[in-house]
Tab-separated table of C-alpha atoms in Angstrom:
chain	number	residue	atom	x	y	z
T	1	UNK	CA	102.893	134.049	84.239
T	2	UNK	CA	104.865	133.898	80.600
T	3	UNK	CA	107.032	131.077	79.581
T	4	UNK	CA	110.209	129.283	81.172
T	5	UNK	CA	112.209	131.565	78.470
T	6	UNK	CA	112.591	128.373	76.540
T	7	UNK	CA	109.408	128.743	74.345
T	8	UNK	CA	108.152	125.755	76.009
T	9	UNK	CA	104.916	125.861	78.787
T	10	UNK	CA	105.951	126.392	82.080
T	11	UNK	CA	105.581	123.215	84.591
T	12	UNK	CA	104.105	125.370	87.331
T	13	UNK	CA	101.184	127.630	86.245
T	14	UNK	CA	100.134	130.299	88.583
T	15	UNK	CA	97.892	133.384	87.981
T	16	UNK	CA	99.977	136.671	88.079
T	17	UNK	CA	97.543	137.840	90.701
T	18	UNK	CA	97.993	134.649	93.271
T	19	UNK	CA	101.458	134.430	92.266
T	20	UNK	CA	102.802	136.297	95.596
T	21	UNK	CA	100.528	133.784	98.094
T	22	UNK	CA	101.089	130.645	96.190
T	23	UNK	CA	104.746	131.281	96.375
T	24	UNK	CA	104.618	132.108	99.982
T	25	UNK	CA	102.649	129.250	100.656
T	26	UNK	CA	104.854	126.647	99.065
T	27	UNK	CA	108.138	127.873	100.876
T	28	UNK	CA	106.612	127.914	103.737
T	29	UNK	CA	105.949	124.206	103.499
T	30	UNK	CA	109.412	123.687	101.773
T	31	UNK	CA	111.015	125.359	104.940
T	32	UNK	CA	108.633	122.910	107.130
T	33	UNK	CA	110.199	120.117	105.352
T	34	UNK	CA	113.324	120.807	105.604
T	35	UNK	CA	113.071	121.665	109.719
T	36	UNK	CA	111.203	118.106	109.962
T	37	UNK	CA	113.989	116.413	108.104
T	38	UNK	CA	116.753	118.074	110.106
T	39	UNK	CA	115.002	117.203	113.055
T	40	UNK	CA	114.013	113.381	112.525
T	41	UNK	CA	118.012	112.004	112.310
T	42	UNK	CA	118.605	114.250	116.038
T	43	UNK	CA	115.659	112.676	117.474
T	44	UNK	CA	116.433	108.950	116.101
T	45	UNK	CA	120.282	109.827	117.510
T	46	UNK	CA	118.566	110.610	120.804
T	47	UNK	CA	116.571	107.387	121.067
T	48	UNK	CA	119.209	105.237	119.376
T	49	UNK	CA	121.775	106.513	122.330
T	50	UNK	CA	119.729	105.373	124.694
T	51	UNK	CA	118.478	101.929	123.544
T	52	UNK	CA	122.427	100.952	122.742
T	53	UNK	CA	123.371	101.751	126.505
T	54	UNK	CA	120.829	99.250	127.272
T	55	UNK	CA	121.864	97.033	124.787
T	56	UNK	CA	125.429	97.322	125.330
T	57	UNK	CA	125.362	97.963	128.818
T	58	UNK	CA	127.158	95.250	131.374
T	59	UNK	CA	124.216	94.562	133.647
T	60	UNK	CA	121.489	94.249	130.757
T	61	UNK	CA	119.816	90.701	130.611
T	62	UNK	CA	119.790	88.900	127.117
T	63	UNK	CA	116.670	89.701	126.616
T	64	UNK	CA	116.884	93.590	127.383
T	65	UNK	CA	120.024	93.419	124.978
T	66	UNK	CA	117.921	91.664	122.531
T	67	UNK	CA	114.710	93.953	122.726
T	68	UNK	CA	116.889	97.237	122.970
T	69	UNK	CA	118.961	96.177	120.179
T	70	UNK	CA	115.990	95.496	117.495
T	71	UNK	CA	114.704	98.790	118.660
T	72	UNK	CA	117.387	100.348	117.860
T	73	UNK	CA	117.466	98.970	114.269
T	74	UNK	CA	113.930	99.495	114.022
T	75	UNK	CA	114.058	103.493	115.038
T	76	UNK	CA	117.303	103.608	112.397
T	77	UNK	CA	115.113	102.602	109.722
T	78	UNK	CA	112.099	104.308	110.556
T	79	UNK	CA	114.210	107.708	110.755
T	80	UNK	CA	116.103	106.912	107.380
T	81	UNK	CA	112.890	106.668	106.079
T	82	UNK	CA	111.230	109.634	107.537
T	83	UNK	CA	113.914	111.869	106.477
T	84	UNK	CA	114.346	110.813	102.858
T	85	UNK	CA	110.442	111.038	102.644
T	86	UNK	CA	110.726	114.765	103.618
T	87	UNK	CA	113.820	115.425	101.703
T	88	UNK	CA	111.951	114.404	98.793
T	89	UNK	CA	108.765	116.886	99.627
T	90	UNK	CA	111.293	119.442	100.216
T	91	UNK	CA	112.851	118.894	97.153
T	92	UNK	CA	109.341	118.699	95.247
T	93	UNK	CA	108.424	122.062	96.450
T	94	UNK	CA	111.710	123.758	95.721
T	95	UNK	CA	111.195	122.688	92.284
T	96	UNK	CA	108.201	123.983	92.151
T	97	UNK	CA	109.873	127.158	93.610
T	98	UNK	CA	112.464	127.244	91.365
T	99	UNK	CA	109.938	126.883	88.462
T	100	UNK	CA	108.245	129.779	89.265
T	101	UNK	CA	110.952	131.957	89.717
T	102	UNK	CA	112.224	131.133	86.423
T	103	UNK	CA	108.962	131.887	84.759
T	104	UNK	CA	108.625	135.477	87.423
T	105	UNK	CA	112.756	136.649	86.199
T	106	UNK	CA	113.338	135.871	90.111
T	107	UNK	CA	117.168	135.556	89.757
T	108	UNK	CA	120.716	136.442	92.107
T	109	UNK	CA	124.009	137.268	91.709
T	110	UNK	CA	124.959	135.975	88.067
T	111	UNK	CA	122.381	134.169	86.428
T	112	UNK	CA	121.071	131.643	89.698
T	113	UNK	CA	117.825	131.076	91.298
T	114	UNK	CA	117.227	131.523	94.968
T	115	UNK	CA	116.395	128.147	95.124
T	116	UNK	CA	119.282	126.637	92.826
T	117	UNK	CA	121.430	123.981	94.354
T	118	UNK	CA	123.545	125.685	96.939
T	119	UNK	CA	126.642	125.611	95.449
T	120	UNK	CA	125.380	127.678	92.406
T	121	UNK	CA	123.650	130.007	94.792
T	122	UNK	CA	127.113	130.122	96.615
T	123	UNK	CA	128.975	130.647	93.608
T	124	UNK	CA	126.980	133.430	91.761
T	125	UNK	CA	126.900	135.956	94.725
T	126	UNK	CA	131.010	135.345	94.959
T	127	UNK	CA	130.531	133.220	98.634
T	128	UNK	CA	134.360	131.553	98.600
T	129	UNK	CA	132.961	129.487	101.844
T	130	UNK	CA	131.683	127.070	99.216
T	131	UNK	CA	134.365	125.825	98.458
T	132	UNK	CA	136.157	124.719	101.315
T	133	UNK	CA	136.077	120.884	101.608
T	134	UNK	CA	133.901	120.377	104.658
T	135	UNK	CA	131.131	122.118	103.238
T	136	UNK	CA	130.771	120.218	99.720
T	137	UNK	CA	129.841	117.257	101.075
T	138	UNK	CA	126.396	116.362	101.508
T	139	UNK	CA	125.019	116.384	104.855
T	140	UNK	CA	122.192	114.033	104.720
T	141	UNK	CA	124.439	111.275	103.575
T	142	UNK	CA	126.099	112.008	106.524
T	143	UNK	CA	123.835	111.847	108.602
T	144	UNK	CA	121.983	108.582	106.654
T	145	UNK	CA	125.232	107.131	106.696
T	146	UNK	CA	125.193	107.697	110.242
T	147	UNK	CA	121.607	106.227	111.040
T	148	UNK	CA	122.261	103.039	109.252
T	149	UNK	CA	125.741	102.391	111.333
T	150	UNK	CA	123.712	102.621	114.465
T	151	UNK	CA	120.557	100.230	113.305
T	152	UNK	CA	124.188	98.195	112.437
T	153	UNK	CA	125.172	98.329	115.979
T	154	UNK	CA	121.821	97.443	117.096
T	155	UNK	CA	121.543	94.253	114.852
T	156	UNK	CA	125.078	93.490	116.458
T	157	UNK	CA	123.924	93.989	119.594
T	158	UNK	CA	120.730	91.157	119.260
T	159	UNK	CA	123.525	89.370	117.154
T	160	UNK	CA	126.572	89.068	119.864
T	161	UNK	CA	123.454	88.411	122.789
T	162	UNK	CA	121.956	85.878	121.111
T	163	UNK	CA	125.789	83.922	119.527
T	164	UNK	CA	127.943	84.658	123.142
T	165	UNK	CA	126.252	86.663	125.900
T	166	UNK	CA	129.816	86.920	127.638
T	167	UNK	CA	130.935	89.776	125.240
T	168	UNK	CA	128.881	91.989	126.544
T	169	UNK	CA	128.934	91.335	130.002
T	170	UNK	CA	132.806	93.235	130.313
């Protein structure tokens, strides 16, 4: 394909007559990547859930609390890190996407990508719903945010079993 329209070489190279499969091919795995990472913080919730009703439950033995509880930390880091590794794929290939639609004159609405930022997406087709304050923020903070508050309770969990087992006995 061309140039980026910048006089500059393109950062994504593909011959016009593979352009179709390679592009198909790398949103494909973009769209994998972004399932997987939707996916990892649910199943972490899930597991996290359970391992805090052991560790908080009134009937657990110190140990349970304490084995529950580090598991739970353990399965909140292990899911932050699994989903910020995919975001990051995800976001490789959609650069990679957005590259080549630059180079192809792939554009929408006024002057975006399909695989700008959201927002711009949003905003160049006329989509108000943008706009509205639950939807700017960013989800996967959110959700990180949320992941790291339960590996939190966890570690308090092991923390209050190990400093005064009668909290947690009700």
């Amino acid at each position: 394909m061309g140039d980026a329209g910048d006089g500059k070489r393109p950062k994504v190279e593909v011959p016009p007559e593979l352009f179709g499969a390679v592009y198909s091919t790398i949103a494909a795995r973009r769209t994998a990547f972004d399932t997987l990472m939707w996916q990892v913080p649910t199943l972490g919730l899930a597991a996290q859930a359970f391992l805090l009703t052991i560790a908080y439950g009134p009937t657990s033995s110190q140990v349970a609390r304490c084995v529950s509880g580090a598991l739970a930390a353990v399965v909140a880091a292990v899911a932050i890190q699994t989903m910020l590794k995919h975001r990051a794929n995800e976001k490789t290939d959609n650069l990679i996407l957005k590259e080549m639609e630059v180079v192809a004159g792939i554009s929408i609405g006024t002057d975006a990508n399909p695989h700008d930022a959201p927002d711009v997406r949003a905003r160049s087709i006329e989509n108000k719903l943008i706009d509205n304050r639950f939807t700017q923020g960013r989800s996967a903070r959110l959700w990180l945010t949320s992941l790291l508050c339960f590996g939190i309770a966890g570690l308090a969990a092991v923390g209050l079993a190990l400093a005064d087992p009668s909290v947690l006995q009700g």
